[in-house]
Coordinates of C-alpha atoms and ligand atoms in Angstrom, one line a residue:
M1 CA 92.9 101.6 74.8
P2 CA 89.3 100.6 74.6
I3 CA 87.1 101.5 77.6
N4 CA 84.5 99.2 78.9
K5 CA 81.7 99.6 81.4
A6 CA 83.0 99.7 85.0
K7 CA 81.5 97.6 87.7
S8 CA 83.0 99.7 90.5
L9 CA 85.6 102.5 90.9
K10 CA 87.5 102.7 94.2
G11 CA 90.8 104.1 95.3
E12 CA 93.0 107.1 96.0
I13 CA 94.8 109.0 93.3
K14 CA 96.9 112.1 92.7
V15 CA 96.4 114.0 89.5
P16 CA 99.3 115.9 87.7
G17 CA 100.3 119.4 88.5
D18 CA 98.1 122.4 87.5
K19 CA 98.8 123.4 83.9
S20 CA 98.1 127.1 84.4
I21 CA 100.3 127.3 87.4
S22 CA 103.1 125.2 85.8
H23 CA 103.2 127.5 82.8
R24 CA 103.3 130.6 84.9
G25 CA 106.0 129.2 87.2
V26 CA 108.4 128.8 84.2
M27 CA 107.5 132.2 82.7
F28 CA 107.7 134.2 85.8
G29 CA 110.9 132.4 86.9
A30 CA 112.6 133.2 83.6
I31 CA 112.0 136.9 84.0
S32 CA 113.0 137.0 87.7
E33 CA 116.4 137.3 89.3
D34 CA 117.9 134.2 90.9
I35 CA 116.5 130.7 90.9
T36 CA 112.9 129.5 90.8
E37 CA 112.2 125.9 91.8
L38 CA 109.0 124.2 90.9
T39 CA 107.9 120.9 92.4
G40 CA 104.7 119.1 91.2
F41 CA 105.2 120.6 87.8
L42 CA 103.0 119.3 85.0
D43 CA 105.3 117.3 82.7
G44 CA 102.9 117.5 79.8
A45 CA 103.4 118.7 76.2
D46 CA 102.0 122.1 76.7
C47 CA 104.2 123.1 79.6
R48 CA 107.2 121.6 77.8
S49 CA 106.4 124.0 75.0
T50 CA 106.8 126.9 77.5
I51 CA 110.1 125.5 78.7
G52 CA 111.3 125.2 75.1
C53 CA 110.5 128.8 74.3
F54 CA 112.4 130.2 77.3
K55 CA 115.4 127.9 76.7
A56 CA 115.5 129.3 73.1
M57 CA 115.8 132.8 74.7
G58 CA 118.8 131.8 76.7
I59 CA 117.3 130.7 80.0
D60 CA 118.9 127.8 81.7
I61 CA 116.1 125.4 82.8
T62 CA 116.7 121.9 84.1
Q63 CA 113.8 119.4 84.4
E64 CA 113.5 116.0 86.0
H65 CA 109.9 114.8 85.7
D66 CA 107.9 117.1 88.0
H67 CA 110.9 119.0 89.4
V68 CA 112.0 122.1 87.4
V69 CA 114.7 124.6 88.2
I70 CA 114.8 127.9 86.3
H71 CA 117.8 130.2 86.4
G72 CA 116.1 133.5 85.9
K73 CA 117.8 136.5 84.3
G74 CA 115.5 139.3 85.4
L75 CA 113.0 141.3 83.5
H76 CA 115.5 142.3 80.8
G77 CA 117.6 139.2 80.6
L78 CA 116.0 137.3 77.7
S79 CA 118.1 137.0 74.5
E80 CA 116.9 137.1 70.9
P81 CA 115.8 133.6 69.8
Q82 CA 117.6 132.2 66.8
Q83 CA 114.7 130.1 65.7
V84 CA 110.9 130.3 65.6
L85 CA 109.5 129.8 69.1
D86 CA 107.4 126.6 69.0
V87 CA 104.3 126.9 71.2
G88 CA 103.0 123.5 70.1
N89 CA 99.3 123.1 71.0
S90 CA 99.4 125.6 73.8
G91 CA 97.1 128.7 73.9
T92 CA 98.4 129.7 77.3
T93 CA 102.0 129.7 76.0
T94 CA 101.1 131.7 73.0
R95 CA 99.1 134.4 74.7
L96 CA 101.1 134.8 77.9
I97 CA 104.5 134.8 76.2
S98 CA 103.3 137.4 73.7
G99 CA 102.9 139.8 76.7
I100 CA 106.5 139.2 77.7
L101 CA 107.8 139.3 74.1
A102 CA 106.0 142.7 73.5
G103 CA 108.4 144.2 76.0
Q104 CA 111.7 142.9 74.6
P105 CA 114.1 144.9 72.4
F106 CA 114.1 142.2 69.7
V107 CA 111.5 140.7 67.4
S108 CA 110.4 137.0 67.9
T109 CA 108.3 134.7 65.8
L110 CA 105.8 132.3 67.4
N111 CA 104.2 129.4 65.8
G112 CA 102.6 126.1 66.7
D113 CA 100.5 123.2 65.5
E114 CA 97.4 123.2 63.2
S115 CA 95.0 123.8 66.1
I116 CA 96.9 126.8 67.5
Q117 CA 97.0 128.3 64.0
K118 CA 93.2 128.5 64.1
R119 CA 92.8 130.0 67.6
P120 CA 91.9 133.7 67.9
M121 CA 94.9 136.0 68.6
G122 CA 93.1 139.3 67.7
R123 CA 92.1 139.4 71.4
I124 CA 95.8 139.9 72.4
I125 CA 96.8 141.8 69.2
T126 CA 94.3 144.6 70.0
P127 CA 95.5 145.5 73.6
L128 CA 99.2 144.9 72.9
T129 CA 98.9 147.3 69.8
Q130 CA 97.2 149.8 72.1
M131 CA 100.3 149.6 74.3
G132 CA 102.4 150.5 71.3
A133 CA 103.7 147.0 70.8
Y134 CA 104.7 145.6 67.5
I135 CA 102.6 142.4 66.9
R136 CA 101.5 141.0 63.6
S137 CA 99.7 138.0 62.4
L138 CA 101.9 136.8 59.6
K139 CA 99.0 135.4 57.6
N140 CA 96.8 138.5 58.4
N141 CA 94.1 136.3 59.8
N142 CA 94.5 137.3 63.5
C143 CA 96.0 133.8 64.2
A144 CA 99.5 132.4 64.7
P145 CA 102.2 132.6 63.3
L146 CA 102.8 135.8 65.1
E147 CA 105.7 138.3 65.1
V148 CA 106.1 140.2 68.4
G149 CA 108.3 142.7 70.1
G150 CA 110.7 145.5 69.6
V151 CA 109.4 148.8 70.9
P152 CA 109.0 150.6 74.3
L153 CA 105.5 150.0 75.8
A154 CA 103.0 152.5 77.2
P155 CA 100.7 151.5 80.1
L156 CA 97.1 150.8 79.4
R157 CA 93.7 150.6 81.1
Y158 CA 92.1 147.8 79.1
D159 CA 88.4 146.9 79.1
S160 CA 88.5 143.4 77.9
P161 CA 85.5 142.2 75.9
V162 CA 86.1 138.6 77.0
A163 CA 86.6 136.9 80.4
S164 CA 89.9 135.3 79.6
A165 CA 92.8 134.8 82.0
Q166 CA 95.1 134.4 79.0
V167 CA 94.2 137.9 77.7
K168 CA 94.3 139.4 81.2
S169 CA 97.7 137.8 81.9
C170 CA 99.1 138.8 78.5
V171 CA 98.3 142.5 79.2
L172 CA 99.5 142.4 82.8
L173 CA 102.8 140.8 81.7
A174 CA 103.3 143.5 79.0
G175 CA 102.4 146.0 81.8
L176 CA 105.6 144.9 83.7
Y177 CA 107.5 146.4 80.8
A178 CA 105.5 149.7 80.7
D179 CA 106.3 152.8 82.7
G180 CA 103.3 153.2 84.9
I181 CA 100.1 151.4 85.9
T182 CA 98.4 148.9 83.6
S183 CA 95.0 147.5 84.4
V184 CA 92.6 145.0 82.9
T185 CA 88.8 145.0 83.6
E186 CA 86.9 141.8 82.6
P187 CA 83.2 141.3 82.1
V188 CA 83.4 138.4 84.6
V189 CA 86.4 137.4 86.7
S190 CA 88.6 134.8 85.2
R191 CA 91.3 132.6 86.9
N192 CA 93.6 134.7 89.0
H193 CA 96.8 132.6 89.1
T194 CA 98.9 135.4 87.5
E195 CA 97.8 137.9 90.1
L196 CA 98.5 135.5 93.0
M197 CA 101.8 134.2 91.7
L198 CA 103.3 137.5 90.4
S199 CA 102.6 139.0 93.8
G200 CA 104.7 136.2 95.4
F201 CA 107.6 137.1 92.9
G202 CA 107.5 140.7 94.2
A203 CA 105.4 142.5 91.6
N204 CA 103.1 145.3 92.8
I205 CA 99.8 143.7 91.5
K206 CA 96.3 143.8 92.9
S207 CA 92.8 142.8 92.0
E208 CA 89.7 144.5 93.1
G209 CA 86.3 143.2 91.7
L210 CA 86.6 142.8 88.0
T211 CA 89.9 144.8 87.6
A212 CA 93.5 143.7 88.0
T213 CA 96.2 146.3 88.2
V214 CA 100.0 146.0 87.9
V215 CA 102.8 148.6 88.3
G216 CA 105.6 148.5 85.6
G217 CA 109.3 147.9 86.2
P218 CA 109.4 145.7 89.3
K219 CA 112.3 143.7 90.5
L220 CA 111.1 140.1 90.5
V221 CA 112.8 137.5 92.7
G222 CA 112.8 133.7 92.1
Q223 CA 110.5 131.6 94.3
K224 CA 110.0 128.0 95.4
I225 CA 106.6 126.9 94.3
E226 CA 104.7 123.7 95.1
V227 CA 102.4 123.2 92.2
P228 CA 99.1 121.7 93.3
G229 CA 97.1 119.0 91.4
D230 CA 95.0 120.4 88.5
I231 CA 91.3 120.6 89.1
S232 CA 90.8 120.4 85.3
S233 CA 92.4 116.9 85.4
A234 CA 90.7 115.9 88.7
A235 CA 87.4 116.8 87.0
F236 CA 87.5 113.6 84.9
F237 CA 87.7 111.5 88.1
I238 CA 85.2 113.7 90.0
V239 CA 82.7 112.9 87.3
A240 CA 83.7 109.2 87.1
G241 CA 83.2 108.9 90.9
L242 CA 79.8 110.4 90.7
I243 CA 78.4 108.5 87.7
C244 CA 80.0 105.0 88.1
P245 CA 78.3 102.4 90.3
N246 CA 80.0 101.4 93.6
A247 CA 82.4 104.3 93.4
D248 CA 84.4 105.8 96.2
L249 CA 87.3 108.0 95.1
L250 CA 89.7 110.2 96.9
I251 CA 91.6 112.7 94.7
K252 CA 94.4 114.2 96.7
N253 CA 96.1 117.6 96.7
V254 CA 93.8 119.4 94.2
N255 CA 93.9 123.2 93.6
T256 CA 90.5 124.5 94.7
N257 CA 91.0 128.2 93.9
P258 CA 87.4 129.6 93.7
T259 CA 88.2 131.1 90.2
R260 CA 88.7 127.5 89.0
A261 CA 86.4 125.3 91.2
G262 CA 83.0 125.8 89.6
I263 CA 82.7 122.1 88.9
I264 CA 82.4 121.4 92.6
K265 CA 79.5 123.8 92.9
V266 CA 77.8 122.3 89.8
A267 CA 78.3 118.7 91.1
Q268 CA 76.7 119.7 94.4
D269 CA 73.8 121.5 92.6
M270 CA 73.2 118.3 90.6
G271 CA 73.0 116.2 93.8
G272 CA 76.5 114.8 93.8
N273 CA 78.1 113.4 96.9
I274 CA 81.3 115.5 96.9
E275 CA 83.2 116.8 99.8
L276 CA 86.5 118.8 100.3
L277 CA 88.8 117.4 103.0
N278 CA 92.0 118.7 104.5
E279 CA 91.6 122.2 103.1
R280 CA 94.8 124.2 103.2
V281 CA 96.9 126.9 101.4
V282 CA 100.0 125.8 99.4
S283 CA 102.2 128.4 97.7
G284 CA 99.4 130.9 97.9
E285 CA 96.8 128.7 96.3
P286 CA 93.9 126.9 98.1
V287 CA 94.3 123.1 98.0
A288 CA 92.1 120.2 99.2
D289 CA 91.5 116.5 98.9
I290 CA 88.3 115.7 97.0
H291 CA 86.1 112.8 98.0
V292 CA 83.3 111.6 95.7
T293 CA 80.9 108.6 95.8
T294 CA 78.2 107.2 93.5
S295 CA 75.3 109.7 93.3
E296 CA 71.8 110.1 91.9
L297 CA 72.3 113.2 89.7
H298 CA 69.7 115.6 88.3
G299 CA 70.0 118.3 85.6
C300 CA 70.6 122.0 86.3
E301 CA 71.3 125.3 84.6
I302 CA 74.9 126.3 84.2
S303 CA 75.3 130.0 83.1
G304 CA 76.6 133.4 84.0
D305 CA 79.5 134.2 86.3
I306 CA 80.3 130.6 87.0
I307 CA 81.3 129.8 83.4
P308 CA 84.9 131.0 83.5
T309 CA 85.5 129.0 86.7
L310 CA 84.7 125.7 84.9
I311 CA 85.2 126.5 81.2
D312 CA 87.7 123.7 80.6
E313 CA 85.6 121.2 82.6
L314 CA 82.4 121.7 80.4
P315 CA 83.1 118.6 78.2
V316 CA 83.1 116.3 81.2
I317 CA 80.3 118.2 82.8
A318 CA 78.3 117.5 79.7
V319 CA 79.0 113.8 80.2
M320 CA 77.8 114.1 83.8
A321 CA 74.6 115.8 82.5
A322 CA 74.0 113.0 80.1
C323 CA 74.0 110.6 83.1
A324 CA 71.7 112.8 85.2
S325 CA 67.9 112.7 85.1
G326 CA 66.2 115.7 83.5
T327 CA 67.5 118.5 81.5
T328 CA 70.8 120.4 81.8
V329 CA 71.2 123.8 80.1
I330 CA 74.6 125.3 79.5
K331 CA 74.6 129.0 78.5
D332 CA 77.0 131.9 78.2
A333 CA 79.8 129.5 77.1
S334 CA 80.5 130.6 73.5
E335 CA 84.3 130.5 74.4
L336 CA 83.9 126.7 74.1
K337 CA 84.0 127.3 70.3
V338 CA 87.6 128.6 70.4
K339 CA 89.3 126.0 72.6
E340 CA 91.6 123.2 71.3
S341 CA 88.6 122.1 69.3
D342 CA 85.1 123.7 68.9
R343 CA 83.9 122.0 72.0
I344 CA 80.2 122.8 71.4
A345 CA 80.5 120.8 68.2
T346 CA 82.8 118.1 69.4
V347 CA 80.9 117.3 72.6
T348 CA 77.6 117.3 70.6
E349 CA 78.9 115.0 67.9
N350 CA 80.3 112.4 70.4
L351 CA 77.4 112.5 72.9
T352 CA 74.9 112.1 70.0
N353 CA 76.9 109.1 68.7
M354 CA 76.7 107.6 72.2
G355 CA 72.9 107.9 72.1
C356 CA 72.4 111.0 74.2
D357 CA 69.8 113.6 73.4
I358 CA 71.8 116.9 73.1
T359 CA 71.1 120.1 71.2
P360 CA 73.9 122.5 70.5
T361 CA 73.2 126.2 70.9
E362 CA 75.1 129.4 70.0
D363 CA 76.6 129.7 73.5
G364 CA 76.3 126.2 75.0
M365 CA 74.1 123.1 74.8
I366 CA 70.9 121.5 76.1
I367 CA 71.2 117.9 77.3
S368 CA 68.3 115.7 78.1
G369 CA 70.0 113.2 80.4
G370 CA 69.2 109.7 81.7
M371 CA 69.2 107.7 78.5
P372 CA 71.6 104.7 78.4
L373 CA 74.8 105.5 76.6
K374 CA 76.4 103.1 74.1
G375 CA 80.0 102.7 73.3
T376 CA 81.3 104.1 70.0
L377 CA 84.4 105.4 68.3
I378 CA 85.2 108.8 69.8
K379 CA 86.3 111.5 67.4
T380 CA 88.8 113.5 69.5
Y381 CA 89.8 116.2 66.9
L382 CA 93.1 115.8 68.8
D383 CA 91.6 117.7 71.7
H384 CA 92.9 116.2 75.0
R385 CA 89.9 117.1 77.0
I386 CA 87.5 115.6 74.5
A387 CA 89.4 112.3 74.6
M388 CA 89.4 112.2 78.5
A389 CA 85.8 113.3 78.9
F390 CA 84.6 110.5 76.6
A391 CA 86.8 107.9 78.3
I392 CA 84.7 108.7 81.4
A393 CA 81.5 108.4 79.4
G394 CA 82.8 105.0 78.3
L395 CA 82.8 103.8 81.9
V396 CA 79.0 103.9 82.0
A397 CA 78.3 103.0 78.3
D398 CA 77.1 99.6 77.0
G399 CA 79.8 98.0 74.7
E400 CA 83.2 99.3 73.9
T401 CA 84.3 102.9 73.6
T402 CA 87.4 103.5 71.4
F403 CA 89.3 106.6 70.3
D404 CA 90.6 107.8 67.0
N405 CA 93.6 109.2 69.0
E406 CA 94.6 108.7 72.6
D407 CA 98.0 110.3 72.5
C408 CA 96.5 113.8 72.6
C409 CA 96.1 113.3 76.4
C410 CA 99.8 114.0 76.7
I411 CA 99.0 117.7 76.4
S412 CA 97.8 117.9 80.0
Y413 CA 97.6 114.3 81.5
P414 CA 100.1 111.8 80.0
D415 CA 99.2 109.0 82.4
F416 CA 95.5 109.5 82.2
F417 CA 94.6 106.1 80.7
K418 CA 97.1 104.3 83.0
T419 CA 95.5 105.9 86.1
L420 CA 92.0 105.1 84.8
N421 CA 93.0 101.5 84.0
N422 CA 94.5 101.0 87.5
L423 CA 91.3 102.2 89.1
T424 CA 88.9 100.1 87.1
N425 CA 91.0 96.9 87.5
Q426 CA 91.0 97.0 91.3
Ligands
LIG1 C1 94.1 129.4 80.9 C2 92.9 130.1 80.7 C3 91.7 129.6 80.0 C4 91.7 128.1 79.9 C5 93.1 127.5 79.5 C6 94.2 127.9 80.5 C7 95.2 130.0 81.6 O1 91.7 130.1 78.7 O2 90.7 127.6 79.0 O3 93.0 126.1 79.4 O4 96.1 129.3 82.1 O5 95.2 131.2 81.7 P1 91.0 131.6 78.5 O6 91.7 132.5 79.4 O7 91.3 131.9 77.1 O8 89.6 131.4 78.8

């Protein structure tokens, strides 16, 4: 679907359910007693991979669009899968499920697509091995395919070298199967959905400063969870509403957990008209409606502790920076290199092709904004967030913006182009 310059952007939308929360709802439901019911579930390819893995381990899960019912079998109720567990494109599935598999009395094999086979798994192999788990990269390259499981686990106090909620969650989930207290200390706090949600399921889990701690062997009990809209999906429309002319957008029911909401602070720092309305708490998570209107933006520095709170939004934040006057410097974000694509490289290549002055650095990028963008063929590298970020750039570019692949949006936002099209045609 080619994207053309938008004359205006007005309306009210709801974005799909939060991806991180949807994954966790299925996983924690599967290892809890009784039924877990999720409404507002993200019916995207990544979360379907998680459902597929637990079905393959004997968990009865029914799904109708965004409504999912999981018949949990308790901490020790999973059965040995008869096939390779297919994690698709999903890093969250791979890393979190490995923590659970490490505590099972059987060995499982995990594998996924080409992208997942390049993503670093040494970061979970190290702590799980320290807990006594059996985990092996079958190609000896610290990537999937992985073989996991089979031995009793010891608790661990882990000092993680990276701020990663996937690593933290993997170790905490393995900690459920260890006899004693397991903790993870991060260099900077990452998203805390695991801590919030596992506590709701009955685990003894706490976070204090940079450290999250869990006590092994809890009885987890199924929950009803309303999954809020994903701020990582709302981000595309937040930026669209700020950079398009004559824009006035209301994005309803978005998760605004402070460990995820860095984009709101950055948009404000850049001079954006952005306000949170109707702030409330739903299933233990802060939620609000987000209102944005056309803004005169200026560049800023984005670095330090805020980075994990907006790591997935940096491609579309780079697009916002390209439309802002002055220079934006993004630092401390080397994790971008190990996402679904190397996002320092893929953002740089596409923004350069659109006529923007951008310099990649070891841990981020420097963007001199304010030059007119021109439409081009976007190279997505099959990365959903690259496709969507550059669809937003296309709304302010001269000429047509096209994509080598649009289907990759199905990972996190299957109706993205439809929603965008509805808004621009009003
Ligand atoms: C996620 C954590 C982040 C994020 C990913 C989802 C999660 O990854 O980029 O999209 O659900 O825990 P890292 O923890 O590796 O930074």
